[in-house]
PDB file of C-alpha atoms and ligand atoms in Angstrom:
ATOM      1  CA  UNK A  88     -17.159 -73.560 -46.458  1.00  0.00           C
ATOM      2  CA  UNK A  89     -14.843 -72.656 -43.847  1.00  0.00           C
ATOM      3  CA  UNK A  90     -11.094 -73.510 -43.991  1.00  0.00           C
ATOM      4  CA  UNK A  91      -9.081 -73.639 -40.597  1.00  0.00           C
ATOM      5  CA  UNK A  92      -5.271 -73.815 -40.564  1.00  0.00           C
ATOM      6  CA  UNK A  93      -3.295 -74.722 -37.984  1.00  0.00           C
ATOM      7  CA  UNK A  94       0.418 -74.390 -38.421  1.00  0.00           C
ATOM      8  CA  UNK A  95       1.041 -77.563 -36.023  1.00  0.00           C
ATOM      9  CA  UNK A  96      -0.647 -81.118 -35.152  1.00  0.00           C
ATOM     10  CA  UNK A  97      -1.409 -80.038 -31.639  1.00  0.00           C
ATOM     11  CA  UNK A  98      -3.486 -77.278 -32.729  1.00  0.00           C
ATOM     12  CA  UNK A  99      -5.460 -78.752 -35.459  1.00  0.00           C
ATOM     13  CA  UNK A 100      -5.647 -82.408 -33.429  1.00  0.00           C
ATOM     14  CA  UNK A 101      -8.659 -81.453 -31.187  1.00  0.00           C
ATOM     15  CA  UNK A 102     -10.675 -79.638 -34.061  1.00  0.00           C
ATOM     16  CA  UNK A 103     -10.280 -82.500 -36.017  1.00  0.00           C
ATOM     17  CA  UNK A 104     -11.489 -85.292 -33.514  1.00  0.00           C
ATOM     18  CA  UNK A 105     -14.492 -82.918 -32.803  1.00  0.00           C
ATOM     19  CA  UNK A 106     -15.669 -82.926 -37.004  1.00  0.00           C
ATOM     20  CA  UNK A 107     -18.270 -85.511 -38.346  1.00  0.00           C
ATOM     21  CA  UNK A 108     -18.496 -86.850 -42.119  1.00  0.00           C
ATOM     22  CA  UNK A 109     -14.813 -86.651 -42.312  1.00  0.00           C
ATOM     23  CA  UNK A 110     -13.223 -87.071 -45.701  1.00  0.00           C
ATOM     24  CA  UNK A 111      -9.468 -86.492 -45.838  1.00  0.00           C
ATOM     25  CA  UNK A 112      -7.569 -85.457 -48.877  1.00  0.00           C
ATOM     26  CA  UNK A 113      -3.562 -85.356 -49.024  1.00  0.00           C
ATOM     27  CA  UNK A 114      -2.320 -82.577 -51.382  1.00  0.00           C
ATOM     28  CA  UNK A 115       1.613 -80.929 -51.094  1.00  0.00           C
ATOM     29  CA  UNK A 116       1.839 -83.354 -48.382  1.00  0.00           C
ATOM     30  CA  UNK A 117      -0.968 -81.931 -46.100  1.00  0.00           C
ATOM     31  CA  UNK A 118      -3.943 -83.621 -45.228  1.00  0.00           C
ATOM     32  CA  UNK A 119      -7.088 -81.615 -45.578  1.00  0.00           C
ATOM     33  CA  UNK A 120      -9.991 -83.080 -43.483  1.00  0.00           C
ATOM     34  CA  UNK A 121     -13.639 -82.156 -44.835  1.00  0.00           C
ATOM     35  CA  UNK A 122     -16.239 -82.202 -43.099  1.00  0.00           C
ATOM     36  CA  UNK A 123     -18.596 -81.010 -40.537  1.00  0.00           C
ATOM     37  CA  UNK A 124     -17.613 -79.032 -37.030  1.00  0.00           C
ATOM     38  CA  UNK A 125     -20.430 -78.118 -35.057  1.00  0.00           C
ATOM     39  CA  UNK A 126     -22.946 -78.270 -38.003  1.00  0.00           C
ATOM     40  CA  UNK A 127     -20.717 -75.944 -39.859  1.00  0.00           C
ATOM     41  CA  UNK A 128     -19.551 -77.085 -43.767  1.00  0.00           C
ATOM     42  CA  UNK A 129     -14.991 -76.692 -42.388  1.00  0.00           C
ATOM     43  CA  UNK A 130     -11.645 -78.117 -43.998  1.00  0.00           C
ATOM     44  CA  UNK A 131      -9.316 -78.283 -41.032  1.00  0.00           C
ATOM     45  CA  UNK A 132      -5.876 -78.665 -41.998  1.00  0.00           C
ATOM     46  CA  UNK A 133      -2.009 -78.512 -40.389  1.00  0.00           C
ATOM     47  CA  UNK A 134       0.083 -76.673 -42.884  1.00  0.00           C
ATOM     48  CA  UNK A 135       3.564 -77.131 -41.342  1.00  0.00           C
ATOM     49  CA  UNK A 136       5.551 -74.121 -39.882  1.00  0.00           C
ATOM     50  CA  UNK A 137       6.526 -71.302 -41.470  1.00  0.00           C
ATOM     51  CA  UNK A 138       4.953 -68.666 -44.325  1.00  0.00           C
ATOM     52  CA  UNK A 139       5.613 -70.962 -47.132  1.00  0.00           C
ATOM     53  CA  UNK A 140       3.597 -73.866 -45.607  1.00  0.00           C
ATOM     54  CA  UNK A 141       0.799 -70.986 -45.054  1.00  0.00           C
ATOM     55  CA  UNK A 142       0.615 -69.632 -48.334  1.00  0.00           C
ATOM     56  CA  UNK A 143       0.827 -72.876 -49.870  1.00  0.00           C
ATOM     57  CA  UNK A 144      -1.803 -74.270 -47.764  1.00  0.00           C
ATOM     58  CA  UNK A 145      -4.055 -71.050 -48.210  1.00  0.00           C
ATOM     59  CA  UNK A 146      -4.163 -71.453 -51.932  1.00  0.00           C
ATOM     60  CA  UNK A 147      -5.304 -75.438 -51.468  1.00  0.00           C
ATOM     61  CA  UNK A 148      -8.307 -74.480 -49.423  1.00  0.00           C
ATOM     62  CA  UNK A 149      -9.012 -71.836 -51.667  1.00  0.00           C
ATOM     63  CA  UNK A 150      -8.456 -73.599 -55.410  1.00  0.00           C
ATOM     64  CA  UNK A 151      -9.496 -77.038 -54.466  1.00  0.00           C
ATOM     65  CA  UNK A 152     -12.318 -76.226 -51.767  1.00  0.00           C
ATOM     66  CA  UNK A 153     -14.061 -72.895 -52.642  1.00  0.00           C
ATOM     67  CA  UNK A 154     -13.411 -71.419 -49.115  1.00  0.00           C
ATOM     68  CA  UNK A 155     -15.189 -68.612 -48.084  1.00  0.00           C
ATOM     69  CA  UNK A 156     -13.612 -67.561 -45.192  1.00  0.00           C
ATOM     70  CA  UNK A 157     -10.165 -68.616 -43.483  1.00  0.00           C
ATOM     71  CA  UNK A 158      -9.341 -68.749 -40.204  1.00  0.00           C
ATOM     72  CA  UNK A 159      -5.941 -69.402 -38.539  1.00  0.00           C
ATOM     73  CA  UNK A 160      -5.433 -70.241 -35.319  1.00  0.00           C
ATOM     74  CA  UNK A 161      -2.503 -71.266 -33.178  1.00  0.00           C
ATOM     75  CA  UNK A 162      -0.468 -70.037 -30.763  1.00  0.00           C
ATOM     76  CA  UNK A 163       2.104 -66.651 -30.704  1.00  0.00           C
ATOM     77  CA  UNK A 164       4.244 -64.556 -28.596  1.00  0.00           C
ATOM     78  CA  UNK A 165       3.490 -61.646 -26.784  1.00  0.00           C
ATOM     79  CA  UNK A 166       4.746 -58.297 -27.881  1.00  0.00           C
ATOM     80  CA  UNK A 167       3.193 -56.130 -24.768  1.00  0.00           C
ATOM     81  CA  UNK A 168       3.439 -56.182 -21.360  1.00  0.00           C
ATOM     82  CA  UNK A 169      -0.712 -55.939 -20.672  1.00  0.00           C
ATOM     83  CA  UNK A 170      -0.909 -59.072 -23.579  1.00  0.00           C
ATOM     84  CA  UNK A 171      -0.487 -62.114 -20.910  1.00  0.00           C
ATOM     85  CA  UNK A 172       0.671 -65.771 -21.543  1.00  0.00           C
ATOM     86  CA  UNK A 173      -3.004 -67.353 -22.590  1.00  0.00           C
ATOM     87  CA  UNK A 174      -4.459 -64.328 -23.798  1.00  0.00           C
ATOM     88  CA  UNK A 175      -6.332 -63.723 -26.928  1.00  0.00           C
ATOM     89  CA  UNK A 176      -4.947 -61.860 -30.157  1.00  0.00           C
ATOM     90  CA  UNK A 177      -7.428 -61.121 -32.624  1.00  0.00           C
ATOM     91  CA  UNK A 178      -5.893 -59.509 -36.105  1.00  0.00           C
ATOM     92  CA  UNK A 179      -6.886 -56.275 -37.216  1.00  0.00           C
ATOM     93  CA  UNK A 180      -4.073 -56.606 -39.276  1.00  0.00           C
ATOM     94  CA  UNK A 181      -1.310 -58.477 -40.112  1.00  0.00           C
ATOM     95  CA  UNK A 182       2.368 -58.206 -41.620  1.00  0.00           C
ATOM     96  CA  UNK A 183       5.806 -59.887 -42.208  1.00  0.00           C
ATOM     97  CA  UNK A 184       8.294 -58.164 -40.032  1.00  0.00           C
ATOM     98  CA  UNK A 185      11.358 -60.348 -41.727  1.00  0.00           C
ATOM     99  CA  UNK A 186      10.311 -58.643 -45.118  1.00  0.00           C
ATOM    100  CA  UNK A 187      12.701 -56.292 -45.622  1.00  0.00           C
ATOM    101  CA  UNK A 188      13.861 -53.970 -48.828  1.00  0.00           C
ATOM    102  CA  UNK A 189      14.956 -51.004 -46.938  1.00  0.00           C
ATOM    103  CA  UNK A 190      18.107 -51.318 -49.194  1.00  0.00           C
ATOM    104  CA  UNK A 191      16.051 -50.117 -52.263  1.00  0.00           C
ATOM    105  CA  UNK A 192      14.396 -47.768 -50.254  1.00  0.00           C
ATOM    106  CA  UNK A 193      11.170 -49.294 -48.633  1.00  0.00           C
ATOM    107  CA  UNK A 194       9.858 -49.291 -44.987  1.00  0.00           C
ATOM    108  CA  UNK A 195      10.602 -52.206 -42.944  1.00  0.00           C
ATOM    109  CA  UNK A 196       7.734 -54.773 -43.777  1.00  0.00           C
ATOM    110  CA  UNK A 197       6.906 -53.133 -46.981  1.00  0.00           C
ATOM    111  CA  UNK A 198       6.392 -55.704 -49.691  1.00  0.00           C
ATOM    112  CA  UNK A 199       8.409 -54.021 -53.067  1.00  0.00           C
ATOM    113  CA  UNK A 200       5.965 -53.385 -55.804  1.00  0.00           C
ATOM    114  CA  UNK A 201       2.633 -54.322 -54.242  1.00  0.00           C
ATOM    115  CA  UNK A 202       0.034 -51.931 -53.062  1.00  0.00           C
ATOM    116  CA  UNK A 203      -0.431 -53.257 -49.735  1.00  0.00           C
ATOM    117  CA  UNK A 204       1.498 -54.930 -47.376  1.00  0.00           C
ATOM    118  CA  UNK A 205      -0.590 -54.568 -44.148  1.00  0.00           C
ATOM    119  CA  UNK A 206      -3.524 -57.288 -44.312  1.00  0.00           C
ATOM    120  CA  UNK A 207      -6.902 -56.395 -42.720  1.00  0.00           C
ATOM    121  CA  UNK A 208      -8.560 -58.800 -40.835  1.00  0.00           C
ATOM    122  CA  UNK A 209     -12.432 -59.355 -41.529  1.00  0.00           C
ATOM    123  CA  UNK A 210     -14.274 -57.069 -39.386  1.00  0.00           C
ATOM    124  CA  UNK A 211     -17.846 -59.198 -39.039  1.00  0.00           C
ATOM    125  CA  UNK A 212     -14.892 -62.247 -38.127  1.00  0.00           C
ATOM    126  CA  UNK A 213     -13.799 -60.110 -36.004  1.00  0.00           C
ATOM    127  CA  UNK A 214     -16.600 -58.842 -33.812  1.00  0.00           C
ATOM    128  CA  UNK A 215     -17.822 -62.709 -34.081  1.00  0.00           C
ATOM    129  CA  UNK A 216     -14.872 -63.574 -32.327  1.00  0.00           C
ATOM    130  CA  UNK A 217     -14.496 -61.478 -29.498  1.00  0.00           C
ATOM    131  CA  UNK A 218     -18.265 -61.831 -28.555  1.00  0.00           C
ATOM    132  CA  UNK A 219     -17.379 -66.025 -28.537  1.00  0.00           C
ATOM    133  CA  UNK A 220     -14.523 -65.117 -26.193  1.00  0.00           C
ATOM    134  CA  UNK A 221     -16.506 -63.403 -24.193  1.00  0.00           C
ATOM    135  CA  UNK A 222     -18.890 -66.252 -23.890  1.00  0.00           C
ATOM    136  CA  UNK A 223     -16.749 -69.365 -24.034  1.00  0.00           C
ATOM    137  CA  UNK A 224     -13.896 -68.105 -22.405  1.00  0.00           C
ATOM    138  CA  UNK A 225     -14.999 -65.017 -20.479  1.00  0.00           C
ATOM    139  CA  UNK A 226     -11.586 -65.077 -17.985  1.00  0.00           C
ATOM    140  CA  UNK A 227      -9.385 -64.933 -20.892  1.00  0.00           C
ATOM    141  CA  UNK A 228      -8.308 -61.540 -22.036  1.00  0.00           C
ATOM    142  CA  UNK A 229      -9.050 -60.531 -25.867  1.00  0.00           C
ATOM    143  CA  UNK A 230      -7.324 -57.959 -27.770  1.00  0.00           C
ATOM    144  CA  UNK A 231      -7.501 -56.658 -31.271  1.00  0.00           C
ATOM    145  CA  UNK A 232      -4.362 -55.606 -32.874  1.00  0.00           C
ATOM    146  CA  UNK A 233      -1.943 -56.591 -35.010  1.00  0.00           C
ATOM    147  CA  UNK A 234      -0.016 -59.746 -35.537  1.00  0.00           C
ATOM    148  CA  UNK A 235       3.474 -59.690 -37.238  1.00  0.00           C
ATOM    149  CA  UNK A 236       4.848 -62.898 -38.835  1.00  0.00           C
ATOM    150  CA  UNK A 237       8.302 -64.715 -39.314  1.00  0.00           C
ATOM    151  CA  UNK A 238      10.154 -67.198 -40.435  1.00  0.00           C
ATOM    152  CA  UNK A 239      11.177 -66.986 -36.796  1.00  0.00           C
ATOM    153  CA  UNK A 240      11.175 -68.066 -32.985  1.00  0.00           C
ATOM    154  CA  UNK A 241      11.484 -64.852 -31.696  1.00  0.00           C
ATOM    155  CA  UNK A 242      13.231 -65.758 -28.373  1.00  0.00           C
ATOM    156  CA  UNK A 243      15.620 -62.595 -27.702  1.00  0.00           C
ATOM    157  CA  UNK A 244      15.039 -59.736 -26.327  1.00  0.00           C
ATOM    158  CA  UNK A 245      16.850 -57.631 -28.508  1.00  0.00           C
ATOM    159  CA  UNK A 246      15.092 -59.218 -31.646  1.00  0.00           C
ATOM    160  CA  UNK A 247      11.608 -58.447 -29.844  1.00  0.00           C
ATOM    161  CA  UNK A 248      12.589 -54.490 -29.235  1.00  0.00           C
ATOM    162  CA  UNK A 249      13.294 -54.355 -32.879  1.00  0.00           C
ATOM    163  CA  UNK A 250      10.166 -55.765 -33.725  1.00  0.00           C
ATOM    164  CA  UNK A 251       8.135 -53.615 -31.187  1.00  0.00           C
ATOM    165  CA  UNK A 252       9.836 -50.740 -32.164  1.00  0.00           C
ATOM    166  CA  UNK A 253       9.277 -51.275 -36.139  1.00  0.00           C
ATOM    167  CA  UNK A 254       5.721 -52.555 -36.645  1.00  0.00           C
ATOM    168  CA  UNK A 255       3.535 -51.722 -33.202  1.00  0.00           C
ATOM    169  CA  UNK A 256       2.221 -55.163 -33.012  1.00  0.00           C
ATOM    170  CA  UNK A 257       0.571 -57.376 -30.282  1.00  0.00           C
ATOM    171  CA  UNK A 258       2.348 -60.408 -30.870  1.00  0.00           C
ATOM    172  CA  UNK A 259       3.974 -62.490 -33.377  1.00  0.00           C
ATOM    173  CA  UNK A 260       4.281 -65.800 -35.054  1.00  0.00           C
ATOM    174  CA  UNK A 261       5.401 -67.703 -37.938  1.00  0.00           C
ATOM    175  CA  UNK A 262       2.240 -67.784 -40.352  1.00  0.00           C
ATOM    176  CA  UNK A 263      -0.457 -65.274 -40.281  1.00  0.00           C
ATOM    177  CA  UNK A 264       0.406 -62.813 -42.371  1.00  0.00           C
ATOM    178  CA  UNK A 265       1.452 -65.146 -45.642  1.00  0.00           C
ATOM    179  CA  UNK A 266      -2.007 -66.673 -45.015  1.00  0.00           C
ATOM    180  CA  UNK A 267      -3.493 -63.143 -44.845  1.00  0.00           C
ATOM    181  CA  UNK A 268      -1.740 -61.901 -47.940  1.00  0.00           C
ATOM    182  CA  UNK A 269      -3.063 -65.263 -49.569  1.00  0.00           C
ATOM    183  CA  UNK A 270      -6.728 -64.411 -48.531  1.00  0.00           C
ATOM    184  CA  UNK A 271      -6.025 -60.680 -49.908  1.00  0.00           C
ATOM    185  CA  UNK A 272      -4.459 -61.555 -53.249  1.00  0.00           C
ATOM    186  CA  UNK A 273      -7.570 -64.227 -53.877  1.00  0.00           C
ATOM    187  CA  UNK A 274      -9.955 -61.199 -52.013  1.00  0.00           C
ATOM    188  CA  UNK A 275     -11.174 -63.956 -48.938  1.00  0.00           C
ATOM    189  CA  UNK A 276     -11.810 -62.606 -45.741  1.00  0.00           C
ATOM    190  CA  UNK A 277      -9.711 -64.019 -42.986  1.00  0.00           C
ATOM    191  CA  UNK A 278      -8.698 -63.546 -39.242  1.00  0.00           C
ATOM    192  CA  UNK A 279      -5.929 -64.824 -36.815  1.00  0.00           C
ATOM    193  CA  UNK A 280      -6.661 -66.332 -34.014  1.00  0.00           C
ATOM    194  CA  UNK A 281      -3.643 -66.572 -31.733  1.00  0.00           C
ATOM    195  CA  UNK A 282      -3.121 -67.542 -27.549  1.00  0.00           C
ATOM    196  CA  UNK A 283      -0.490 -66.229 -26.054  1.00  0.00           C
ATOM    197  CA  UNK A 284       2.401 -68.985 -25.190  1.00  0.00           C
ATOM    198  CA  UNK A 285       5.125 -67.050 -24.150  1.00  0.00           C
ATOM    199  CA  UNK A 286       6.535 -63.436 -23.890  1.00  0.00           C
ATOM    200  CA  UNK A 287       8.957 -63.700 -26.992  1.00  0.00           C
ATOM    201  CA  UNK A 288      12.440 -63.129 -24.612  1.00  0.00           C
ATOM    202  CA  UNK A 289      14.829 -65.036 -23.299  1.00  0.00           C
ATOM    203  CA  UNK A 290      12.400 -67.037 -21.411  1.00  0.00           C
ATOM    204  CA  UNK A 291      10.316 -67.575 -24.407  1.00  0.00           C
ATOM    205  CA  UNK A 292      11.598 -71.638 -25.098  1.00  0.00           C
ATOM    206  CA  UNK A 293      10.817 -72.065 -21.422  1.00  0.00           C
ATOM    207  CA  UNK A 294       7.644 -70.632 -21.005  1.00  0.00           C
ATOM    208  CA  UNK A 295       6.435 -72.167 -24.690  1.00  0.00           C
ATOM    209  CA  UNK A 296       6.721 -75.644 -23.093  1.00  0.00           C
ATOM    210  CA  UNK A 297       5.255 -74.485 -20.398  1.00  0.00           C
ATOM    211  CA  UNK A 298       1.756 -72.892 -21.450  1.00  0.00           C
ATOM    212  CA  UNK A 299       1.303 -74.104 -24.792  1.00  0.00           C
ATOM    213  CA  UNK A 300      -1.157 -76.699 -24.121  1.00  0.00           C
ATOM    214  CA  UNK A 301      -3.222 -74.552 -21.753  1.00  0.00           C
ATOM    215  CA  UNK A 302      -2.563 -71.591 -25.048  1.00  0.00           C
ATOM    216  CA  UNK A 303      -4.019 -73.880 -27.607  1.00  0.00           C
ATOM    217  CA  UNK A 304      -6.777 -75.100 -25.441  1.00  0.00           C
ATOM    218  CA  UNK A 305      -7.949 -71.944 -25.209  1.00  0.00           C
ATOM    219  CA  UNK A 306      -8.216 -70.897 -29.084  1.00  0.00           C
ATOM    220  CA  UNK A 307      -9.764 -74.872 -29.655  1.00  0.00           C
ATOM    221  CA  UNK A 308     -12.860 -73.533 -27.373  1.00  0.00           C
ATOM    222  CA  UNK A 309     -13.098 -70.798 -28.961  1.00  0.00           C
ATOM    223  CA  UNK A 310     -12.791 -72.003 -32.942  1.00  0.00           C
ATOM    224  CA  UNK A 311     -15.367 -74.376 -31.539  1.00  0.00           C
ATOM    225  CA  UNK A 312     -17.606 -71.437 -30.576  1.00  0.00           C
ATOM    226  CA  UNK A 313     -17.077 -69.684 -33.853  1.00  0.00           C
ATOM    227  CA  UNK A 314     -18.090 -72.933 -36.022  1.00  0.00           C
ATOM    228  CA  UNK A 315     -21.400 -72.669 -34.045  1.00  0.00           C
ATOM    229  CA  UNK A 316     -22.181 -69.115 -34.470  1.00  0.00           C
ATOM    230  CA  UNK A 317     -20.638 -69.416 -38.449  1.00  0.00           C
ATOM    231  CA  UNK A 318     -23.609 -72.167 -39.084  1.00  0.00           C
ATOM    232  CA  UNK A 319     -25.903 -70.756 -40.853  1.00  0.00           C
ATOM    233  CA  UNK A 320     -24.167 -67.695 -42.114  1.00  0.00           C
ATOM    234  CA  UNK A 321     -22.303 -70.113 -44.569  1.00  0.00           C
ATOM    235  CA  UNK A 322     -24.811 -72.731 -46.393  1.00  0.00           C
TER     236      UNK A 322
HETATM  237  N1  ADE B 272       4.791 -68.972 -31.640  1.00  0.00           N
HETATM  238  C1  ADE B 272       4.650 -68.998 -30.311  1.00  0.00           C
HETATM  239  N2  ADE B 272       5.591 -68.229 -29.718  1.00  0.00           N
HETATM  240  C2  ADE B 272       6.339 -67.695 -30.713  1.00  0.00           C
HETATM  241  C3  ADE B 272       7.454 -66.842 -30.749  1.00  0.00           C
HETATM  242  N3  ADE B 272       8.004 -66.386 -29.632  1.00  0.00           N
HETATM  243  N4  ADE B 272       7.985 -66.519 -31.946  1.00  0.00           N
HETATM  244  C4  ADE B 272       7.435 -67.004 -33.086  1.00  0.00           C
HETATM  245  N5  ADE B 272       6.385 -67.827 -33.122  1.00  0.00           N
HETATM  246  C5  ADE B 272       5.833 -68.168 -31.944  1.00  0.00           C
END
């Protein structure tokens, strides 16, 4: 079984009208929708916004459905200049760049008194992945990296240099890391998905409403492409 998350209805809604044999379960509020995409044995669900939402979610799919594998998907903001609006992050790793115990001594995005607080992404996820891209979407550009989450719209350019500056990361957004911890603490291979909506500055709001559909679009086709190659792999 595969468990998707999607932090908001627009990027779960196309996922879900694609599944068959749908059976939909409401627990903490969010309604987990079993059944087939592509052949493939999923649970699609919308967690809400935010870390919180993630982990919660996470440890649903995990507790109540066995999940083998999680994927996230959505959309982010760019962190680098050569990662364009509709591009492709794929996470070698992931961490919270609003955790933050310097105060007692840690690095910025350390996690006080756990042994890790950079998540790896699953590496056979991730080679799946970028060969999909290159199939399904083969004018988008893909990059491997990491993705730093928030409990924050990073729209400010000042905010983004200190992020750039602190953790070296492609892009970032409000959920992937608390779903990768999640996966880590409960040992489940994961991997973000993200398009690229907007540069994270001060045109950020702007270009969001702007490019998100075409952003989320473009990780749909390739989730799509992922549940095909997955069947199989999974029973
Ligand atoms: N999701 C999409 N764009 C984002 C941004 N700039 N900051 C946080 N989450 C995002």
């Amino acid at each position: 079984m595969l468990g998707i998350i999607g932090a908001m209805t627009e990027e779960v809604l196309h996922l879900k009208e694609a599944m068959e044999d749908v059976e939909i379960r409401t627990i903490a509020t969010m309604d987990f929708y079993q059944g087939r995409l592509k052949g493939l044995d999923v649970v699609v669900v919308r967690s809400g916004i935010g870390k919180v939402n993630a982990a919660i979610c996470t440890q649903i799919l995990i507790d109540q459905y066995n999940v083998r594998r999680i994927i996230n998907t959505g959309i982010a903001g760019s962190l680098r200049s050569s990662i364009d609006i509709g591009d492709i992050v794929l996470s070698r790793d992931a961490m919270q760049h609003d955790m933050d115990a310097t105060g007692f001594g840690y690095k910025v995005g350390q996690i006080p008194q756990m042994e890790e607080s950079v998540f790896k992404g699953d590496r056979n996820m991730i080679y799946m992945a970028d060969m999909c891209c290159r199939k399904v979407i083969p004018q988008v550009g893909v990059h491997v990296g990491r993705i730093v989450s928030g409990d924050q719209f990073v729209s400010d350019q000042a905010k983004k240099a200190w992020i750039v500056k602190n953790f070296q990361a492609c892009c970032t957004e409000m959920e992937g890391a608390s779903i990768a911890q999640t996966a880590y603490l409960n040992n489940i291979p994961f991997l973000i998905v993200r398009a690229i909506s907007d540069k994270a500055d001060d045109s950020a709001e702007m270009d969001y409403a702007e490019f998100e559909r075409m952003a989320i679009d473009n990780s749909v086709k390739l989730i799509m492409a992922m549940a095909e190659e997955l069947v199989g792999f999974d029973r």
